[in-house]
Structure formats: C-alpha cells, structure tokens
Amino acid sequence: MINLRGCGLGLRSDFLLDIKKSKFQPDWWEVTPENWMHMPKLYEKAFEQAVNSRPTVAHGLSLSIGSVDKLNKKFVKQIKTFLDRYNIEYYSEHLSFSSLEGKQSYELLPVPMTKNMVNFISDKIKEVEDIIQRNLILENATYYYAPYAEMREVDFINEVFEKSGAKMLLDVNNVFVNSVNHGFKARKFIDEIDKSKIAYMHMAGHYNDEDSKLKIDSHGMPICSGVWKLLEYTLKQVDAPVMIERDNNIPPLSELELEYNQMKEIVKRVRDAQK
C-alpha cells in the first residue's frame, strides 16, 4: 500500500527529459497509462527513473465506464499489466463515456444522471475491479449538457460510489466549471459530496469561451483564483492528497514548479490552521 500524501504533478513527456536536470521533485507523480504503455525508447529509461523515484498513480482516459458497449476486457487487462509492471496501486478514470459501438471518441461525454445509470455503472465498476484487482477511482467530469437527467450531479455521484464501493477522484476545477455552467453553488457541492469516498484530488485550469459563454475545461491554462479559493475551502473538509493536471499548452517544468509551490503553500496553510 503506497503512502500517498502531500502534493503531486501530472508527468508529461514535454518535460520528462528535464527532470534529471532540475532539483524540483513533487511528492508524487500521476501518469496516463495510454500515453506510456507504448512509449518510444527515448523516454523509457527516464520514465522508469521518474516513477521509481516517487509514489505514482495512474489516471486513464479511455475506459469509458458509462458506455453502453460491453467492457473492453482486453484493454482493461493491458491496464492491469501496466499497473503491475510499475507497481502502481491507484488507478483512476472518469465518470463519463468515450466510446460507442467500439469506436473511441477520446472525448469525455456525459452519462445520463439516472437511477438506471447508477446501477449500470456500478455493475461495470465491479467488472473492472475483478480484472485489475484494485479499487477503481472515478473522477467527477465536466459536462456541457445533462442528457435525461433525473438527479442532481452530487446525488448521482454519491449514489454511484455508495452502490459500487468505488473511490472518488475529486476534481476541484471541474466542480468550479460545472457550478458556473449549470448554475449551482460550488461550495454546496463540496459540502454535500461524500468525503469518505475521496482518494485524491485534481487541480487544473480552464478558459472562458466568448461564443458560448461557457467555462471550458481545457487543462491548458494556469489555475485561476476562484479555483484556488475553492481548493482552500475543500481542504478544510477533505484530508486527501492533491495534484495539478496540465495537458495542453504545457509550460517549462520551472513554471509548473511555481504553480505546484502555490498549491503546496495553500495545503500547508490549511493543515497548520487545523493543528
């Protein structure tokens, strides 16, 4: 069992080869299996050195837990092989779907927030866990419309985790983005989510789309002040490790280090105040 504490950072090929030249090391790394299962030889040694030097968790993109398609067991077995090879205990994915009729969209699409979907996803979670021999962790995803919704997002999420026994990856930025786009209070969502299910947390950036007037979860911008404030509010209720995701417009490692240190300082301030 890894002791996942403190603050993490998403490991990206953009700065992988710069890690050895830098004195900066996060408390832990998060890696995306799909990006590393068939990596070029150029990166293999550096990747192994990075994940062996720090606790590492895996965050996938294409499990498609909410798809009506049957579970792709071949793919899940490949994930298990990757997790076993690098001694990774935590495997997280998204509470969404990305495939239909065997075709991958590589987009995180919204599932209907209904009782039937709670039961469907819970059964599928158990199928995944039987293969990977680990608890599945699922992230609250952003969505821009809510098809056939019969429940509030927070109630749907709580019921999925209660019925399935899975754990939660709480994405603080996604709560912020969804709250603005769909008109609910982000802090009330944090108050109502089942904190006992949270394994770890994400921080990320978004941008404001002028045409649609929506906030878009891009993972390509610095984290804004509203999301930093929501993190501070969340940390007062949640004792879980937190990390930064940056997937687009990735800056140099030195710039990510500054944002990481800002997160680290917020965590320290909240924890010190709780002593």
Coordinates of C-alpha atoms in Angstrom, one line a residue, residues 135-247:
N135 CA -10.3 -0.4 -6.2
L136 CA -11.4 1.7 -9.2
I137 CA -11.3 5.5 -8.6
L138 CA -13.6 7.7 -10.7
E139 CA -13.4 11.5 -11.3
N140 CA -16.3 13.9 -11.4
A141 CA -16.2 15.0 -15.1
T142 CA -17.1 18.3 -16.6
Y143 CA -20.2 18.3 -18.9
Y144 CA -21.9 20.9 -21.1
Y145 CA -25.3 19.4 -21.2
A146 CA -27.1 16.8 -19.0
P147 CA -29.0 14.3 -21.1
Y148 CA -32.1 12.7 -19.5
A149 CA -31.0 13.9 -16.0
E150 CA -33.3 12.8 -13.2
M151 CA -31.0 13.7 -10.4
R152 CA -28.6 16.4 -9.3
E153 CA -24.9 15.8 -10.1
V154 CA -23.9 15.5 -6.5
D155 CA -26.7 13.0 -5.7
F156 CA -25.8 10.9 -8.8
I157 CA -22.1 10.8 -7.8
N158 CA -22.8 9.9 -4.2
E159 CA -25.1 7.1 -5.2
V160 CA -22.6 5.6 -7.7
F161 CA -19.9 5.5 -5.0
E162 CA -22.3 4.2 -2.4
K163 CA -23.6 1.4 -4.5
S164 CA -20.4 0.4 -6.2
G165 CA -17.9 0.8 -3.4
A166 CA -15.6 2.6 -5.8
K167 CA -13.5 5.6 -4.6
M168 CA -13.6 9.2 -5.9
L169 CA -11.1 11.4 -7.6
L170 CA -12.5 14.9 -6.7
D171 CA -11.6 17.4 -9.4
V172 CA -11.9 20.8 -7.8
N173 CA -11.7 22.6 -11.1
N174 CA -14.5 20.5 -12.6
V175 CA -16.7 21.4 -9.6
F176 CA -16.0 25.1 -10.2
V177 CA -16.6 24.8 -14.0
N178 CA -19.8 22.8 -13.7
S179 CA -21.1 25.1 -11.0
V180 CA -20.8 28.2 -13.2
N181 CA -22.1 26.5 -16.4
H182 CA -25.0 24.8 -14.7
G183 CA -25.9 27.4 -12.1
F184 CA -25.3 25.6 -8.7
K185 CA -23.1 26.6 -5.8
A186 CA -19.7 25.0 -5.8
R187 CA -19.2 25.2 -2.1
K188 CA -22.6 23.5 -1.5
F189 CA -21.5 20.7 -3.8
I190 CA -18.3 20.3 -1.7
D191 CA -20.4 20.3 1.5
E192 CA -22.7 17.5 0.1
I193 CA -20.2 15.2 -1.6
D194 CA -19.4 12.1 0.5
K195 CA -15.9 13.0 1.7
S196 CA -15.3 9.4 3.0
K197 CA -15.0 8.2 -0.7
I198 CA -12.3 10.7 -1.8
A199 CA -9.0 9.1 -2.6
Y200 CA -7.2 12.1 -4.0
M201 CA -7.9 15.4 -5.8
H202 CA -7.2 17.3 -9.0
M203 CA -6.5 20.9 -9.8
A204 CA -6.4 22.3 -13.3
G205 CA -7.0 25.4 -15.4
H206 CA -9.9 26.3 -17.7
Y207 CA -10.8 29.2 -20.1
N208 CA -13.9 31.3 -20.8
D209 CA -15.3 30.7 -24.2
E210 CA -16.7 34.0 -25.5
D211 CA -19.0 32.5 -28.1
S212 CA -20.8 30.0 -25.9
K213 CA -20.3 32.0 -22.6
L214 CA -19.3 28.7 -21.0
K215 CA -16.2 27.8 -19.0
I216 CA -14.3 25.2 -20.9
D217 CA -12.2 22.5 -19.0
S218 CA -9.1 22.8 -21.2
H219 CA -6.2 21.8 -18.8
G220 CA -4.3 24.4 -20.8
M221 CA -4.3 27.5 -18.6
P222 CA -2.9 28.4 -15.2
I223 CA -5.3 27.8 -12.3
C224 CA -7.5 30.8 -11.6
S225 CA -8.1 32.5 -8.3
G226 CA -11.6 31.1 -7.9
V227 CA -10.4 27.5 -8.2
W228 CA -7.6 28.2 -5.7
K229 CA -10.2 29.6 -3.2
L230 CA -12.4 26.5 -3.8
L231 CA -9.4 24.3 -3.1
E232 CA -8.8 26.1 0.2
Y233 CA -12.5 25.6 1.2
T234 CA -12.3 21.9 0.2
L235 CA -9.2 21.2 2.1
K236 CA -10.9 22.3 5.3
Q237 CA -13.2 19.3 4.9
V238 CA -11.1 16.8 3.0
D239 CA -7.9 15.3 4.2
A240 CA -6.6 13.9 0.8
P241 CA -3.6 14.4 -1.4
V242 CA -4.0 16.9 -4.3
M243 CA -2.2 17.4 -7.6
I244 CA -2.0 19.6 -10.7
E245 CA -3.0 18.4 -14.2
R246 CA -1.7 20.3 -17.2
D247 CA -2.4 18.6 -20.6

